[in-house]
PDB file of C-alpha atoms in Angstrom:
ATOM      1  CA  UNK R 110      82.232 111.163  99.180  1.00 66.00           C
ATOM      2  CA  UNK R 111      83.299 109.005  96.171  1.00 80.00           C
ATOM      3  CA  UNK R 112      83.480 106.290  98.249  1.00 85.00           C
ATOM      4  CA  UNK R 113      80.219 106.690  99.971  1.00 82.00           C
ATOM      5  CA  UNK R 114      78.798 106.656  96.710  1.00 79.00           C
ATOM      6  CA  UNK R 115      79.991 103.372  95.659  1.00 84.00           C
ATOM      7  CA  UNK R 116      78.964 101.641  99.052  1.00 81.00           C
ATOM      8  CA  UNK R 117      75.851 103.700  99.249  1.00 80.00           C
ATOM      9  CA  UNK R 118      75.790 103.492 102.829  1.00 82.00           C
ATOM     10  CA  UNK R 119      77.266 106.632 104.140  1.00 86.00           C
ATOM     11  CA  UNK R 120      77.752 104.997 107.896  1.00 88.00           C
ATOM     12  CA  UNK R 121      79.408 101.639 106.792  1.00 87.00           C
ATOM     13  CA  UNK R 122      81.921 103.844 104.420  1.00 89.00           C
ATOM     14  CA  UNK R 123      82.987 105.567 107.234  1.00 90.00           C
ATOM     15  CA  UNK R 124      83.422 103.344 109.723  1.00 91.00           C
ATOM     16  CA  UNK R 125      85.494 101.076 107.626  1.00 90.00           C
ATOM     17  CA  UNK R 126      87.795 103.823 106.038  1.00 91.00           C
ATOM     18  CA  UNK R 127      87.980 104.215 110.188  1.00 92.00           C
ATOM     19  CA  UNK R 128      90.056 100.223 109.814  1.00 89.00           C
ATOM     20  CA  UNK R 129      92.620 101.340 107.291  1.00 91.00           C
ATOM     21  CA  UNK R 130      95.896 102.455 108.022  1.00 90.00           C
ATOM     22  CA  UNK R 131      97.076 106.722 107.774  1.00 90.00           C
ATOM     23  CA  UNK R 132      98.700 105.331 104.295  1.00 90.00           C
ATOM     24  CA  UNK R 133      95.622 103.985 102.632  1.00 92.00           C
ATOM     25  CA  UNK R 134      93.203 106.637 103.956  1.00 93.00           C
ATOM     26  CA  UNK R 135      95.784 109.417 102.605  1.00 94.00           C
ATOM     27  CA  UNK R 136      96.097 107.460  99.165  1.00 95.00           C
ATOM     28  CA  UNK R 137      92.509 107.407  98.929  1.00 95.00           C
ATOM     29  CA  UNK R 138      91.483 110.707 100.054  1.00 93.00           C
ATOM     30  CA  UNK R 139      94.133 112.779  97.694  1.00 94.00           C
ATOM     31  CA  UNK R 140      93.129 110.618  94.345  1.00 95.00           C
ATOM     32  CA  UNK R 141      89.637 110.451  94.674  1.00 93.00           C
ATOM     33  CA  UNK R 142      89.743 113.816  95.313  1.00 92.00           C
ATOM     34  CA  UNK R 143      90.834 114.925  91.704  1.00 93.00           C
ATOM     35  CA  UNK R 144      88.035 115.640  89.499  1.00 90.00           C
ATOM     36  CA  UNK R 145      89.968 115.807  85.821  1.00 89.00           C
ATOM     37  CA  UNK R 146      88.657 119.203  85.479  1.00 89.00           C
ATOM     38  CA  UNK R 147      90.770 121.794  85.148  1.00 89.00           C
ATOM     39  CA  UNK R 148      90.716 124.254  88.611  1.00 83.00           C
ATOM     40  CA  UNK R 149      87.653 122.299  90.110  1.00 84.00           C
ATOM     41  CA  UNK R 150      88.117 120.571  93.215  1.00 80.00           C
ATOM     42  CA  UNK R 151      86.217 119.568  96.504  1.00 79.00           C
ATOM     43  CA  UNK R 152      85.828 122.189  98.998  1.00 75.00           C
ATOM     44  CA  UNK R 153      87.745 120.227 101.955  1.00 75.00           C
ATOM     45  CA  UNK R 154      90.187 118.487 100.159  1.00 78.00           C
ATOM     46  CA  UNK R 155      91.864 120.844  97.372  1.00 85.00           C
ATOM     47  CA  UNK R 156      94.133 118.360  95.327  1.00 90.00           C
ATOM     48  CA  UNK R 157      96.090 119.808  92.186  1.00 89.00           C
ATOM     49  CA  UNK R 158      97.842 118.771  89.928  1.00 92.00           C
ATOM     50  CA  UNK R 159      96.894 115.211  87.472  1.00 92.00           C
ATOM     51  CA  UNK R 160      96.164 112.941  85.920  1.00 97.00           C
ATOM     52  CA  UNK R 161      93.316 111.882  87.984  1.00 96.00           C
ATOM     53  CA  UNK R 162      92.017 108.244  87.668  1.00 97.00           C
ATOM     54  CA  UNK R 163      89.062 106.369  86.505  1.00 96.00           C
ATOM     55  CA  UNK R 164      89.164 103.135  88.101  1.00 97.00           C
ATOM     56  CA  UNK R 165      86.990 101.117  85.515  1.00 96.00           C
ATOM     57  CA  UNK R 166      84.949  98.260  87.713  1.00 95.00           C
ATOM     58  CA  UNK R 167      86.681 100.007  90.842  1.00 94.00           C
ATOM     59  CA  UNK R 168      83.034 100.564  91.970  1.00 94.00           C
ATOM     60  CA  UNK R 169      81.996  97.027  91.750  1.00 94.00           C
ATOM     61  CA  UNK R 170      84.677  95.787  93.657  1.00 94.00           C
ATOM     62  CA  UNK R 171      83.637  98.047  96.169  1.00 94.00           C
ATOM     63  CA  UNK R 172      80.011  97.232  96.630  1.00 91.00           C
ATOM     64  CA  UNK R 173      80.242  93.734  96.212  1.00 93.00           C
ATOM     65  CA  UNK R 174      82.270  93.528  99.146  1.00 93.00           C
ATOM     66  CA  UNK R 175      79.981  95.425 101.467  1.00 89.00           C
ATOM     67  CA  UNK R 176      78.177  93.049 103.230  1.00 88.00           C
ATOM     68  CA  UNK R 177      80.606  93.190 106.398  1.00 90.00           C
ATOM     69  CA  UNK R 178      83.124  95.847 107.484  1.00 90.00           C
ATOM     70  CA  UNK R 179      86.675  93.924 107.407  1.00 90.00           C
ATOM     71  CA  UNK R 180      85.753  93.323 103.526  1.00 92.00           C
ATOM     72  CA  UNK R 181      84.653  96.860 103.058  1.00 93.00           C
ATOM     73  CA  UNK R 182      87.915  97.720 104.478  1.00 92.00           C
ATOM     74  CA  UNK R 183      89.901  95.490 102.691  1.00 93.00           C
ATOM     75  CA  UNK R 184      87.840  96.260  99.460  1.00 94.00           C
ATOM     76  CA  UNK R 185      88.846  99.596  99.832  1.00 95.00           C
ATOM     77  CA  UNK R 186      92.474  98.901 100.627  1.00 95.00           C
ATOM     78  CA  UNK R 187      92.776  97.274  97.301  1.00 96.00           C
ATOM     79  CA  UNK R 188      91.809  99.663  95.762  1.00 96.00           C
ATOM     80  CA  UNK R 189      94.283 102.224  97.719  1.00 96.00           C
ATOM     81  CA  UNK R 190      97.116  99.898  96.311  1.00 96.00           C
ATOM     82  CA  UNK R 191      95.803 100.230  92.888  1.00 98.00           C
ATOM     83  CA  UNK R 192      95.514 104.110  92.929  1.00 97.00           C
ATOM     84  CA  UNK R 193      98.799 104.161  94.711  1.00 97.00           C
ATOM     85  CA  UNK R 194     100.746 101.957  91.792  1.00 97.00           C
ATOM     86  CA  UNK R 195      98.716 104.567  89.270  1.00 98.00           C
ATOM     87  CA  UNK R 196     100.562 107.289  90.551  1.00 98.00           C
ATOM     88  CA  UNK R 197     103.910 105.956  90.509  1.00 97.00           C
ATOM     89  CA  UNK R 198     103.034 104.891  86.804  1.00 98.00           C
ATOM     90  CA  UNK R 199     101.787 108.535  86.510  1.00 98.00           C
ATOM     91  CA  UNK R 200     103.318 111.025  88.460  1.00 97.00           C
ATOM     92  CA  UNK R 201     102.044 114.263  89.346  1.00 96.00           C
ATOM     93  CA  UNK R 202     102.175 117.050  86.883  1.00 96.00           C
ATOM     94  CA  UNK R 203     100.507 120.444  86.945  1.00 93.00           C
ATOM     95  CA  UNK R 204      99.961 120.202  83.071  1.00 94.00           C
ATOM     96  CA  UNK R 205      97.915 117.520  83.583  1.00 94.00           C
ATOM     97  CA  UNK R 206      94.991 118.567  85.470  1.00 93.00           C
ATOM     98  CA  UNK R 207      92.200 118.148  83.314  1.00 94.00           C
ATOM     99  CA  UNK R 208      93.244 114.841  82.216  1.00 96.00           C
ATOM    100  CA  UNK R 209      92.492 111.544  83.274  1.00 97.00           C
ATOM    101  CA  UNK R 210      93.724 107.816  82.752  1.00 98.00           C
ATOM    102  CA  UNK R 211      91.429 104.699  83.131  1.00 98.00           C
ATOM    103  CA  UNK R 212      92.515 101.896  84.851  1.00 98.00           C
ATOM    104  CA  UNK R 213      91.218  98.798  83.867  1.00 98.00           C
ATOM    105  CA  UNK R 214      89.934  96.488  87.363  1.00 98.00           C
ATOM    106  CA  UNK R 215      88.106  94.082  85.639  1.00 97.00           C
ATOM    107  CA  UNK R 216      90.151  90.406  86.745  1.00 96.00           C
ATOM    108  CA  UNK R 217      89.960  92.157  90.338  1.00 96.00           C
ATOM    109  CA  UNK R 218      86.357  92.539  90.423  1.00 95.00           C
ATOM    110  CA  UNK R 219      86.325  88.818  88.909  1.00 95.00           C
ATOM    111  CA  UNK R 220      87.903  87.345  92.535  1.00 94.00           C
ATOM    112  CA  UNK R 221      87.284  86.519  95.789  1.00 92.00           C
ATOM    113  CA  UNK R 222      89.249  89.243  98.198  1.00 91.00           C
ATOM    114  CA  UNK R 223      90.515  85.929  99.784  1.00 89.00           C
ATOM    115  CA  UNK R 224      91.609  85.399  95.862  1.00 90.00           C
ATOM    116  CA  UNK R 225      93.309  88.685  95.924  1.00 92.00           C
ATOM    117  CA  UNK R 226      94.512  89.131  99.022  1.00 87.00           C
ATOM    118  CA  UNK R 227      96.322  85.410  99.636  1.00 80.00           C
ATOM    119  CA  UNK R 228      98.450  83.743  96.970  1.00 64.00           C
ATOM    120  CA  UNK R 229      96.707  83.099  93.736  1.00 60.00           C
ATOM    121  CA  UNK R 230      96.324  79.202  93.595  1.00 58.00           C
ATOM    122  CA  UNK R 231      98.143  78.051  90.493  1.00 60.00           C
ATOM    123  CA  UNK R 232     100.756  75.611  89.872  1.00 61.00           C
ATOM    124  CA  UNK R 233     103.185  77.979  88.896  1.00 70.00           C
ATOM    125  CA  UNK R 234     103.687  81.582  91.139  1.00 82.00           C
ATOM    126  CA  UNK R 235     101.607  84.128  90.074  1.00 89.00           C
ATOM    127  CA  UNK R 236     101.307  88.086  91.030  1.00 93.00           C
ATOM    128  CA  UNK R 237      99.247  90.900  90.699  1.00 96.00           C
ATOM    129  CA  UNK R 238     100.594  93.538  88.046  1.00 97.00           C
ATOM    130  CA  UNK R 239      99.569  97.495  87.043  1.00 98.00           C
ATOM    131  CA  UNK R 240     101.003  97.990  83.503  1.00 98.00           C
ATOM    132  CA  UNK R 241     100.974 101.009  81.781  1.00 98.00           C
ATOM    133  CA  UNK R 242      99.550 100.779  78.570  1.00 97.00           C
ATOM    134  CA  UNK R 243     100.077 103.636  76.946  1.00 97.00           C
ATOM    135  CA  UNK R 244      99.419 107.394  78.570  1.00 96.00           C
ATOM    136  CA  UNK R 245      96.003 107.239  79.064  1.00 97.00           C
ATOM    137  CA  UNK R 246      95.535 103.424  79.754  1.00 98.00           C
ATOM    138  CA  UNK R 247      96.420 100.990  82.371  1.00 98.00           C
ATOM    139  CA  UNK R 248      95.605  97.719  83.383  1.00 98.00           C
ATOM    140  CA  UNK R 249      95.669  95.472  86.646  1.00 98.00           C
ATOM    141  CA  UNK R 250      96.541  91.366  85.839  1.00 96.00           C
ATOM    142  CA  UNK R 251      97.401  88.476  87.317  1.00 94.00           C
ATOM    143  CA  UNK R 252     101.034  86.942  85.706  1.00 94.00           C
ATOM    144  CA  UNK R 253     103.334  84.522  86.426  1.00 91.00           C
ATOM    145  CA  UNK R 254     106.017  85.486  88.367  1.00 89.00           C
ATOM    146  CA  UNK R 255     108.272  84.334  85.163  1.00 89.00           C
ATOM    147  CA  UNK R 256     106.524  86.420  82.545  1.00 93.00           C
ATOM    148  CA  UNK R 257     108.684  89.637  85.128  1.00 93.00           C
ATOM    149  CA  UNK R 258     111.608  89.666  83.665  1.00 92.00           C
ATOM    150  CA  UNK R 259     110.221  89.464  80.299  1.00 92.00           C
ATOM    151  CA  UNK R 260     108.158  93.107  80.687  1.00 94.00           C
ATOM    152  CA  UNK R 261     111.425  93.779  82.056  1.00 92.00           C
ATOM    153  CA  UNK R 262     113.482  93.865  79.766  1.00 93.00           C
ATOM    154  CA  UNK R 263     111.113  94.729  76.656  1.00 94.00           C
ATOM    155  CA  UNK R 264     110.815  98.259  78.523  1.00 94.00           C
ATOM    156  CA  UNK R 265     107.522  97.721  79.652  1.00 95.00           C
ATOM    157  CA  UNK R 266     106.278 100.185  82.568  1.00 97.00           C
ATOM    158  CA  UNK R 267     104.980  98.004  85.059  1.00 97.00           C
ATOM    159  CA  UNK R 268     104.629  98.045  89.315  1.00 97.00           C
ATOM    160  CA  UNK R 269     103.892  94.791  91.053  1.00 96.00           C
ATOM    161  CA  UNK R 270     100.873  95.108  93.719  1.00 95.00           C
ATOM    162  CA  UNK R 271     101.301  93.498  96.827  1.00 91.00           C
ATOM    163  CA  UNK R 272      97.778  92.897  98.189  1.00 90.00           C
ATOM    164  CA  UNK R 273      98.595  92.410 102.140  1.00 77.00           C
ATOM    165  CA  UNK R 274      95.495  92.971 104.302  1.00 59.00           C
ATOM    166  CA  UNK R 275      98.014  95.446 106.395  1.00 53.00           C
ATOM    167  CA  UNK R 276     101.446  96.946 106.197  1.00 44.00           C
ATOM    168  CA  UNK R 277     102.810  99.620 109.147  1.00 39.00           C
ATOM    169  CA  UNK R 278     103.117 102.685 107.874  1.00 42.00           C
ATOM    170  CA  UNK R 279     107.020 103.573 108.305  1.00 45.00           C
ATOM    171  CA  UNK R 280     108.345 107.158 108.844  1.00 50.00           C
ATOM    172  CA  UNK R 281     111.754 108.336 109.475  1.00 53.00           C
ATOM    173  CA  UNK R 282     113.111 109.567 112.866  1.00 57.00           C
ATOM    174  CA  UNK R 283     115.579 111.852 113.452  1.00 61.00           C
ATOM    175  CA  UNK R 284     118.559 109.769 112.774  1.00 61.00           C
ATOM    176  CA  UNK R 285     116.940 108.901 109.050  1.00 54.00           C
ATOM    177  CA  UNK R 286     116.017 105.551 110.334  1.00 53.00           C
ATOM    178  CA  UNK R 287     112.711 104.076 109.008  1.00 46.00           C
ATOM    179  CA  UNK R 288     109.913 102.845 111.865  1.00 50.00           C
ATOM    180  CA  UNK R 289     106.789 101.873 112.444  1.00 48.00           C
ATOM    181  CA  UNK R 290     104.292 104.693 113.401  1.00 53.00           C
ATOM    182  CA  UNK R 291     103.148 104.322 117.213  1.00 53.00           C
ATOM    183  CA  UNK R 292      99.459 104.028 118.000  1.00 51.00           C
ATOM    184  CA  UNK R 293      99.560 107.581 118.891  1.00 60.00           C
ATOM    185  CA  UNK R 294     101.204 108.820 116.046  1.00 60.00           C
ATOM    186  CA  UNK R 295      98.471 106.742 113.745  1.00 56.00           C
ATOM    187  CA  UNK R 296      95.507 108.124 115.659  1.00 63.00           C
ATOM    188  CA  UNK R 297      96.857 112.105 114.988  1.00 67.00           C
ATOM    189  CA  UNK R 298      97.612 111.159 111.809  1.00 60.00           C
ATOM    190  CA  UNK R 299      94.004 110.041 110.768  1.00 58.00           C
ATOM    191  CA  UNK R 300      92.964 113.114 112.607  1.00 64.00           C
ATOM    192  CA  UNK R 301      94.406 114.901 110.233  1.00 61.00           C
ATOM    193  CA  UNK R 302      92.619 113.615 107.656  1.00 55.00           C
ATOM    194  CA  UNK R 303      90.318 115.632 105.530  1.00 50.00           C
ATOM    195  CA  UNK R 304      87.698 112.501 105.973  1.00 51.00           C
ATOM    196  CA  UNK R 305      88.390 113.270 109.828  1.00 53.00           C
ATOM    197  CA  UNK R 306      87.919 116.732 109.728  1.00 52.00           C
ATOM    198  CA  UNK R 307      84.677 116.672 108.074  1.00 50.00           C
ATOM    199  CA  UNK R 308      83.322 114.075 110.105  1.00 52.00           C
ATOM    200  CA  UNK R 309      84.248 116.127 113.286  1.00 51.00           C
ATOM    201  CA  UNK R 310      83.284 119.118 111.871  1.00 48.00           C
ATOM    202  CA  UNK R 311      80.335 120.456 114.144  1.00 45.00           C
ATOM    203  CA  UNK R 312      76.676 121.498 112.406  1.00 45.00           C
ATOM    204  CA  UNK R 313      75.719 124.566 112.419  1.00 40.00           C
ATOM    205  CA  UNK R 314      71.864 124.805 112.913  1.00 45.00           C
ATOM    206  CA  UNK R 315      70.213 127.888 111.418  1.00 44.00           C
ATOM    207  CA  UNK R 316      68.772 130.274 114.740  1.00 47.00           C
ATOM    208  CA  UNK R 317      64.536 129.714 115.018  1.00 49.00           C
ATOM    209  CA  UNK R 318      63.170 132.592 113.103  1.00 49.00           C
ATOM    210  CA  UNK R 319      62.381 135.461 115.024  1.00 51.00           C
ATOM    211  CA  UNK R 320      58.841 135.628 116.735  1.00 52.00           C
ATOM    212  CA  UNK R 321      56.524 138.627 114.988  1.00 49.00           C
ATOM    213  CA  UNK R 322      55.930 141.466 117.449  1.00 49.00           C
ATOM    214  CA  UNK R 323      52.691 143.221 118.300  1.00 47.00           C
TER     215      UNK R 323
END
């Protein structure tokens, strides 16, 4: 729904969260979900548990890049990869349910997605960076590749985003061994959705009111 909101086309959102991969659509789904209110959730996807995150300029990097479905798509994959670096910045705690961190977009919604998604042209390499700020603050930039070691070893909490228009989603067979998922697999998997679900979900019409008798 959050997502609808920031495309404001209801159809288009859909159809492109359709494009992404079980990974990003499960990213997306579970922390958009999470209200930062204590105990209140949405009625088909219950997510506990915080911090949840405020993705400052995350909807204008949505909606600028809805004019064709492969953006949308990869619009909202970016912003998957974001969320998903969040979390590993700021795990999952019960305690923290009402609370929520911003993270600050605003060099992403400053760039082409060509900008974002291919190597940033610079003489020197350069990558895309989530650093914690402190416990309520975070912040996505582009550094050079040098500048790594530096954060490094000051203690800085940082995770390095890798932009890639699309990654296979790897499970683990029996034997432990990592895969990709088969075409099969993905299409259960996005089934199982709570996107999917609610999109299948049939509507149920009220019955015609009853005809007065004589």
């Amino acid at each position: 729904m959050r997502l609808a909101v920031m495309v404001q086309q209801v159809e288009s959102t859909l159809q492109a969260f359709d494009e992404l991969a079980y990974q990003e659509m499960k990213v997306l789904s579970e922390e958009l979900a999470r209200t930062g209110v204590k105990d209140q959730y949405y009625t088909e996807c219950k997510v506990p548990g915080g911090p949840s995150f405020l993705v400052y300029y995350g909807p204008a990097l949505i909606h600028q890049n809805c004019h064709s479905l492969e953006d949308l798509a990869l619009a909202m994959l970016v912003l998957g990869r974001v969320l998903g670096a969040a979390r590993k910045l700021w795990p999952v705690q019960s305690d923290c349910e009402a609370s929520t961190v911003t993270i600050q977009v605003s060099e992403l919604k400053s760039k082409s997605l060509l900008e974002i998604t291919g190597a940033p042209a610079a003489d020197t390499r350069q990558v895309w960076i989530l650093i914690r700020q402190n416990d309520n603050d975070g912040t996505v930039m582009l550094r050079q590749a040098s500048d790594l070691n530096y954060l490094f070893s000051s203690g800085q909490q940082f995770v390095v985003l890798d932009f890639c228009s699309r990654s296979p989603f790897l499970i683990e067979d029996d034997n432990g061994r990592r895969r990709s998922r088969t075409a099969s697999e993905e299409s259960a998997a996005k089934k199982a959705t709570p996107a999917a679900k609610a999109k299948a979900s049939p509507q149920v019409q009220a019955p015609p009111p009853a005809m007065p008798t004589k």
